């Protein structure tokens, strides 16, 4: 086989065989295919798309390009949850202990931030001592002992995807549906879960700006999961405005803590209940979303979920004293308010731009080499549909620098105040096939 022939084929819109795709992924992983040829191939995929068979072949080849984790040492049905990306998405921090607290094992491998805000693993690292690196044995042992562990992805999980993602990032080929679907599902399949709940986001803060595209992507991923014998469900959720009120690593830990204590923002709590219910159903714990919700709400009300969170933090070496003393995590040197310049109703909070504002403060990475400043970030006081009076604070900015003009301007530009707002629905659809 010759790579140039495969590029030619894709360029003209013909279908590649499973053998051709796995050969290409293998050769690329071994650096036998140069980046310039793979770049041309990716761009052809961007324009020509891929058939179901091709996406499945690509997913399988990338999933098997490195370690495939064996979780059979953990009893019960292991359900994973994955979001296609958002701003201020605090759900995993709540879901992991919550779902574990009702007796469903959670063995979660998470990533660091890909875009402008920190990933789940970065957020957990805001807790002093919290260790996200553990051996596969300790990981399995932890889930068997206390029902939950959250760790960083092992370096050798779908390494072909890592190489391809880095190349896509610099060749303007990230936003291709077959490439996104295969990238995400290859990692999910390699992580060893029996079932997968996908949170496919849509809106300005998501890859899929349009709901119909998000549904299409969800269908592709659900099909890929089911073909790999992992029961998969996708929830299409809104990410036109950030989820919850906190954006930033420590701030999101505290927001998760609020939800586990029975409070927290309504949209975050609702998201957690919707995704958690699907996880319980896939795990075979219940057969209905109503019963699932009830179980989850009880676990929060009784304090069981919060206790599981404490157990999880301590099991991973973290200092849990912030649970009683949240101010321990408030480490930013400065707090600034952002007063509204006019009265009216909030019509828009442009999620991705607000994510960039948090990144500029240091809550996310500009480049892979950057380190994260855990204490900084934003607390949104107004969401779409809320009424504001001139002078009222829209946002509290937590910063370690006094020089925040750029951040303030960016926030003003992306928090729109008008006469009338259309509140976006939080959940657009649930896709099961
Ligand atoms: N997340 C991934 O892991 N891969 C993509 O291609 C997009 C989002
Ligand atoms: Ca949040």
XYZ file of C-alpha atoms and ligand atoms in Angstrom:
442
model
C 0.000 0.000 0.000
C 1.090 3.552 -0.642
C -0.187 6.514 1.326
C -0.441 8.712 -1.759
C -2.972 6.273 -3.228
C -5.102 6.378 -0.096
C -5.065 10.182 -0.156
C -6.089 10.116 -3.826
C -8.928 7.722 -3.060
C -10.282 9.851 -0.236
C -9.838 13.024 -2.246
C -12.159 11.595 -4.926
C -14.684 10.414 -2.356
C -14.158 6.641 -2.572
C -14.388 4.388 0.457
C -11.255 3.059 2.158
C -11.243 -0.503 3.433
C -10.746 -1.439 7.062
C -7.335 -2.887 6.130
C -6.257 0.326 4.429
C -7.257 2.405 7.441
C -5.541 0.187 9.982
C -2.406 0.074 7.819
C -2.398 3.864 7.633
C -2.802 4.311 11.414
C -0.098 1.758 12.130
C 2.352 3.292 9.669
C 1.647 6.804 10.899
C 2.182 5.730 14.517
C 5.544 4.292 13.523
C 6.442 7.547 11.758
C 6.570 5.708 8.417
C 3.981 8.124 7.052
C 5.075 11.777 7.276
C 2.880 14.535 8.696
C 2.471 16.215 5.307
C 0.782 13.161 3.846
C -1.403 12.648 6.885
C -2.338 16.349 6.762
C -3.493 15.986 3.174
C -5.503 12.934 4.137
C -7.170 14.725 7.066
C -8.120 17.648 4.854
C -9.634 15.218 2.322
C -11.684 13.706 5.150
C -12.777 17.169 6.170
C -14.241 17.753 2.704
C -15.346 14.227 1.729
C -16.452 12.852 5.090
C -16.299 9.164 5.936
C -18.770 6.304 5.651
C -19.983 4.515 8.810
C -17.673 1.629 7.966
C -14.685 3.939 7.621
C -15.328 5.760 10.903
C -15.686 2.417 12.631
C -12.399 1.207 11.112
C -10.598 4.385 12.160
C -11.996 4.218 15.703
C -10.990 0.582 16.079
C -7.490 1.196 14.727
C -6.883 4.149 17.071
C -8.395 2.371 20.092
C -5.980 -0.515 19.548
C -2.920 1.646 18.838
C -1.917 1.406 22.524
C -3.101 -0.077 25.818
C -6.662 -1.291 26.069
C -7.537 -1.137 29.756
C -9.053 -4.247 31.291
C -11.538 -3.318 34.015
C -12.894 -6.836 34.448
C -11.256 -6.868 37.885
C -13.981 -4.478 39.026
C -17.318 -6.013 39.846
C -20.446 -4.680 38.220
C -21.149 -2.718 35.066
C -18.673 0.134 34.712
C -20.207 3.226 33.140
C -18.108 6.072 31.821
C -19.296 9.612 31.111
C -17.725 11.926 28.596
C -18.415 15.468 27.513
C -17.448 16.738 24.067
C -16.332 19.901 25.780
C -17.639 22.963 27.478
C -16.882 26.017 29.535
C -17.136 25.760 33.294
C -18.344 22.171 32.939
C -18.263 20.962 36.505
C -20.423 17.858 36.051
C -17.795 15.108 36.393
C -16.631 16.528 39.734
C -20.138 15.973 41.088
C -21.105 12.869 39.126
C -18.172 10.648 40.064
C -18.859 10.617 43.832
C -22.632 10.959 43.414
C -23.069 7.949 41.145
C -20.633 5.913 43.257
C -22.623 6.791 46.380
C -25.661 4.896 45.071
C -23.587 1.781 44.431
C -22.593 2.101 40.769
C -18.809 1.774 40.288
C -17.109 4.761 38.647
C -13.684 4.088 37.125
C -13.018 7.348 35.367
C -10.108 8.295 33.170
C -10.138 11.954 32.326
C -8.122 14.310 30.234
C -6.466 17.614 30.831
C -7.822 20.671 29.099
C -7.722 20.559 25.309
C -9.072 24.026 24.707
C -8.986 27.147 26.823
C -10.258 25.903 30.184
C -8.806 23.262 32.464
C -9.968 19.660 32.116
C -11.433 17.548 34.913
C -8.002 16.292 35.926
C -6.681 19.844 36.248
C -9.656 20.734 38.439
C -9.079 17.838 40.840
C -5.440 18.887 41.104
C -6.642 22.140 42.643
C -7.171 20.028 45.778
C -3.940 19.918 47.799
C -2.277 16.512 47.532
C -4.867 15.008 45.187
C -3.050 12.452 43.066
C -4.368 11.795 39.569
C -1.617 9.384 38.624
C -2.019 5.848 39.869
C -1.069 2.415 38.648
C -3.742 0.337 36.941
C -3.695 -2.010 39.991
C -4.270 0.807 42.477
C -6.980 2.260 40.234
C -8.882 -1.031 40.142
C -8.283 -1.593 43.854
C -9.673 1.869 44.661
C -12.859 1.299 42.710
C -13.332 -2.072 44.378
C -12.694 -0.567 47.841
C -14.678 2.671 47.736
C -16.523 2.561 44.405
C -14.764 5.440 42.700
C -11.447 6.695 41.324
C -10.620 9.445 38.843
C -7.245 9.338 37.133
C -5.451 10.936 34.207
C -5.338 9.066 30.948
C -2.318 6.800 30.727
C 0.248 8.021 28.233
C -0.311 4.970 26.100
C -4.085 5.273 25.727
C -4.919 5.550 22.023
C -1.516 7.123 21.185
C -2.455 7.326 17.492
C -5.271 9.694 18.435
C -2.840 11.850 20.380
C -0.597 12.203 17.313
C -3.527 12.835 14.998
C -5.166 15.345 17.325
C -1.962 17.372 17.542
C -1.762 17.392 13.744
C -5.457 18.307 13.351
C -4.963 21.156 15.766
C -2.428 22.820 13.447
C -4.035 21.920 10.103
C -7.553 23.277 10.752
C -9.061 19.789 10.704
C -10.328 19.459 14.277
C -13.933 20.288 13.389
C -14.682 17.283 11.229
C -17.472 15.046 12.507
C -15.935 11.650 11.653
C -12.608 12.784 13.128
C -14.169 14.058 16.362
C -16.340 10.948 16.753
C -13.475 8.505 16.178
C -11.109 10.514 18.391
C -13.445 10.512 21.368
C -14.749 6.973 20.972
C -11.297 5.434 20.440
C -10.276 6.723 23.882
C -13.545 5.647 25.500
C -13.273 2.150 24.041
C -9.618 1.843 25.092
C -10.500 2.963 28.653
C -12.407 -0.255 29.202
C -15.864 0.882 30.375
C -18.817 -1.412 29.669
C -21.187 1.441 28.939
C -20.810 5.100 28.029
C -22.935 8.195 28.595
C -21.951 10.986 26.214
C -22.699 14.609 26.853
C -22.654 16.123 23.370
C -22.611 19.877 23.794
C -23.909 22.443 21.349
C -23.648 26.227 21.108
C -20.817 28.779 21.095
C -18.816 26.947 23.759
C -18.911 23.618 21.883
C -17.403 22.054 18.758
C -20.896 21.705 17.333
C -22.387 25.182 17.166
C -25.608 23.846 15.683
C -28.072 21.460 17.387
C -28.673 19.382 14.258
C -24.915 18.848 13.845
C -24.648 17.853 17.499
C -27.378 15.263 16.950
C -25.575 13.903 13.899
C -22.329 13.625 15.857
C -24.185 11.936 18.705
C -25.713 9.342 16.376
C -22.290 8.507 14.940
C -20.764 8.083 18.404
C -23.656 6.047 19.787
C -23.387 3.724 16.797
C -19.603 3.397 17.262
C -20.029 2.540 20.942
C -22.718 -0.030 20.286
C -20.676 -1.636 17.494
C -17.830 -2.011 20.008
C -20.326 -3.706 22.379
C -20.440 -0.773 24.798
C -23.987 0.349 25.431
C -23.922 4.056 24.602
C -26.372 6.909 25.133
C -25.906 10.573 24.244
C -27.457 13.606 25.867
C -27.440 16.742 23.710
C -26.897 19.676 26.052
C -26.669 23.406 25.672
C -23.289 25.103 25.813
C -24.201 28.488 24.373
C -23.591 29.911 27.852
C -21.221 28.428 30.450
C -22.623 25.703 32.723
C -23.147 26.747 36.316
C -21.665 29.924 37.722
C -18.017 29.050 38.357
C -15.268 28.898 35.736
C -11.819 28.100 37.053
C -10.315 25.128 38.805
C -10.646 25.773 42.573
C -13.861 27.698 42.002
C -15.371 24.717 40.199
C -14.335 22.347 42.991
C -16.235 24.610 45.376
C -19.200 24.728 43.001
C -19.242 20.926 42.871
C -19.113 20.905 46.655
C -22.177 23.187 46.751
C -24.148 20.795 44.548
C -23.089 17.811 46.657
C -24.259 19.721 49.723
C -27.696 20.185 48.141
C -27.245 23.697 46.724
C -25.377 25.024 43.724
C -26.634 26.468 40.442
C -29.867 24.979 39.043
C -28.509 24.246 35.562
C -25.477 22.353 36.896
C -27.599 20.366 39.317
C -30.082 19.500 36.558
C -27.289 18.441 34.177
C -25.855 16.186 36.855
C -29.237 14.570 37.503
C -29.915 13.997 33.797
C -26.502 12.482 33.071
C -26.429 10.566 36.349
C -29.837 9.032 35.624
C -28.620 7.733 32.282
C -25.540 6.280 33.999
C -27.712 4.428 36.529
C -29.897 3.007 33.788
C -26.929 1.774 31.720
C -25.443 0.232 34.855
C -28.648 -1.740 35.330
C -29.334 -0.084 38.682
C -32.788 1.138 37.638
C -34.950 1.041 34.536
C -36.377 4.534 34.632
C -35.090 8.077 34.754
C -37.660 8.917 37.467
C -36.404 6.276 39.891
C -32.806 7.168 39.055
C -33.353 10.841 39.785
C -34.995 9.984 43.069
C -32.028 7.822 44.105
C -29.576 10.565 43.191
C -31.564 13.291 44.920
C -31.768 11.157 48.062
C -28.015 10.575 47.994
C -27.483 14.336 47.950
C -30.122 15.095 50.596
C -28.841 12.419 52.995
C -25.206 13.533 52.726
C -24.172 10.150 51.264
C -22.853 11.767 48.085
C -20.812 14.300 50.024
C -19.329 11.552 52.216
C -18.342 9.640 49.054
C -16.630 12.782 47.766
C -14.624 13.042 50.991
C -13.708 9.360 50.799
C -12.615 9.754 47.202
C -10.477 12.838 47.921
C -8.777 11.123 50.867
C -8.256 7.849 48.991
C -6.361 9.800 46.329
C -4.164 11.533 48.877
C -6.030 14.838 48.900
C -6.469 17.133 51.881
C -10.235 17.115 52.503
C -10.286 19.988 54.997
C -11.701 22.336 52.303
C -14.990 20.462 52.620
C -15.511 22.108 56.020
C -13.467 25.198 55.206
C -14.058 26.112 51.551
C -12.066 29.344 51.994
C -8.921 27.182 51.957
C -9.387 26.905 48.194
C -9.910 30.635 47.691
C -6.315 31.433 46.902
C -6.506 34.283 44.375
C -4.944 37.520 45.653
C -7.506 39.901 44.152
C -11.240 40.031 43.585
C -12.772 42.534 41.188
C -16.416 43.124 40.357
C -17.696 43.839 36.852
C -20.543 46.361 37.165
C -23.286 46.355 34.497
C -23.117 49.422 32.258
C -26.844 49.355 31.494
C -30.047 47.929 32.953
C -32.034 45.234 31.170
C -32.032 41.488 30.802
C -29.058 39.279 29.966
C -29.592 38.049 26.418
C -26.317 36.261 25.825
C -23.201 34.980 27.584
C -20.907 33.849 24.787
C -19.486 30.682 26.322
C -16.234 30.295 24.396
C -15.227 33.941 24.799
C -15.934 33.823 28.532
C -13.780 30.697 28.625
C -10.999 32.698 26.984
C -11.371 35.389 29.663
C -10.847 32.735 32.361
C -7.869 31.385 30.432
C -6.290 34.851 30.276
C -6.461 34.985 34.074
C -4.504 31.712 34.156
C -7.323 29.172 34.663
C -6.441 27.401 31.414
C -3.455 26.891 29.157
C -2.539 29.047 26.166
C -0.052 26.398 25.080
C 0.488 22.807 26.190
C 3.532 23.879 28.222
C 1.669 26.479 30.315
C 0.911 25.720 33.933
C -2.469 26.410 35.474
C -3.174 28.904 38.237
C -5.756 26.975 40.262
C -7.160 29.849 42.310
C -8.152 32.228 39.508
C -11.358 32.355 37.514
C -14.819 33.823 37.252
C -18.077 33.633 39.169
C -21.024 34.605 36.974
C -23.775 36.340 38.903
C -26.149 36.608 35.961
C -27.180 34.023 33.410
C -29.288 34.381 30.261
C -32.779 35.589 31.209
C -31.705 37.305 34.448
C -32.649 40.931 35.059
C -29.807 43.370 35.806
C -29.721 46.889 37.166
C -27.026 49.298 36.060
C -24.059 49.079 38.447
C -24.928 45.586 39.662
C -22.039 43.118 39.484
C -22.236 40.736 36.522
C -19.143 38.761 37.403
C -16.605 38.480 40.202
C -13.113 38.135 38.769
C -10.600 36.185 40.868
C -7.128 37.143 39.761
C -3.508 37.052 40.803
C -2.738 40.154 38.791
C -4.083 43.692 39.074
C -3.800 44.130 35.345
C -7.128 42.782 34.112
C -8.236 45.374 31.528
C -8.199 42.833 28.693
C -10.267 40.372 30.710
C -12.812 43.035 31.641
C -13.173 44.216 28.048
C -13.607 40.672 26.798
C -16.314 40.038 29.394
C -18.153 43.273 28.592
C -18.109 42.388 24.891
C -19.526 38.950 25.525
C -22.175 39.556 28.156
C -25.004 41.102 26.173
C -27.770 43.027 27.853
C -30.994 43.832 26.004
C -34.773 44.000 26.385
C -35.829 40.436 25.866
C -34.055 37.105 26.233
C -34.749 33.668 24.833
C -33.502 31.179 27.402
C -31.904 28.178 25.698
C -33.165 24.746 26.820
C -30.542 22.929 28.905
C -31.222 19.549 27.284
C -32.040 19.345 23.593
C -32.438 15.582 23.192
C -31.414 12.136 24.443
C -30.160 9.819 21.724
C -30.115 6.087 22.238
C -29.523 4.637 18.757
N -12.328 15.754 22.028
C -11.505 14.784 21.605
O -11.012 13.992 22.378
N -11.238 14.703 20.286
C -11.766 15.536 19.391
O -11.486 15.396 18.207
C -12.620 16.544 19.837
C -12.892 16.617 21.178
Ca -19.299 25.624 36.331
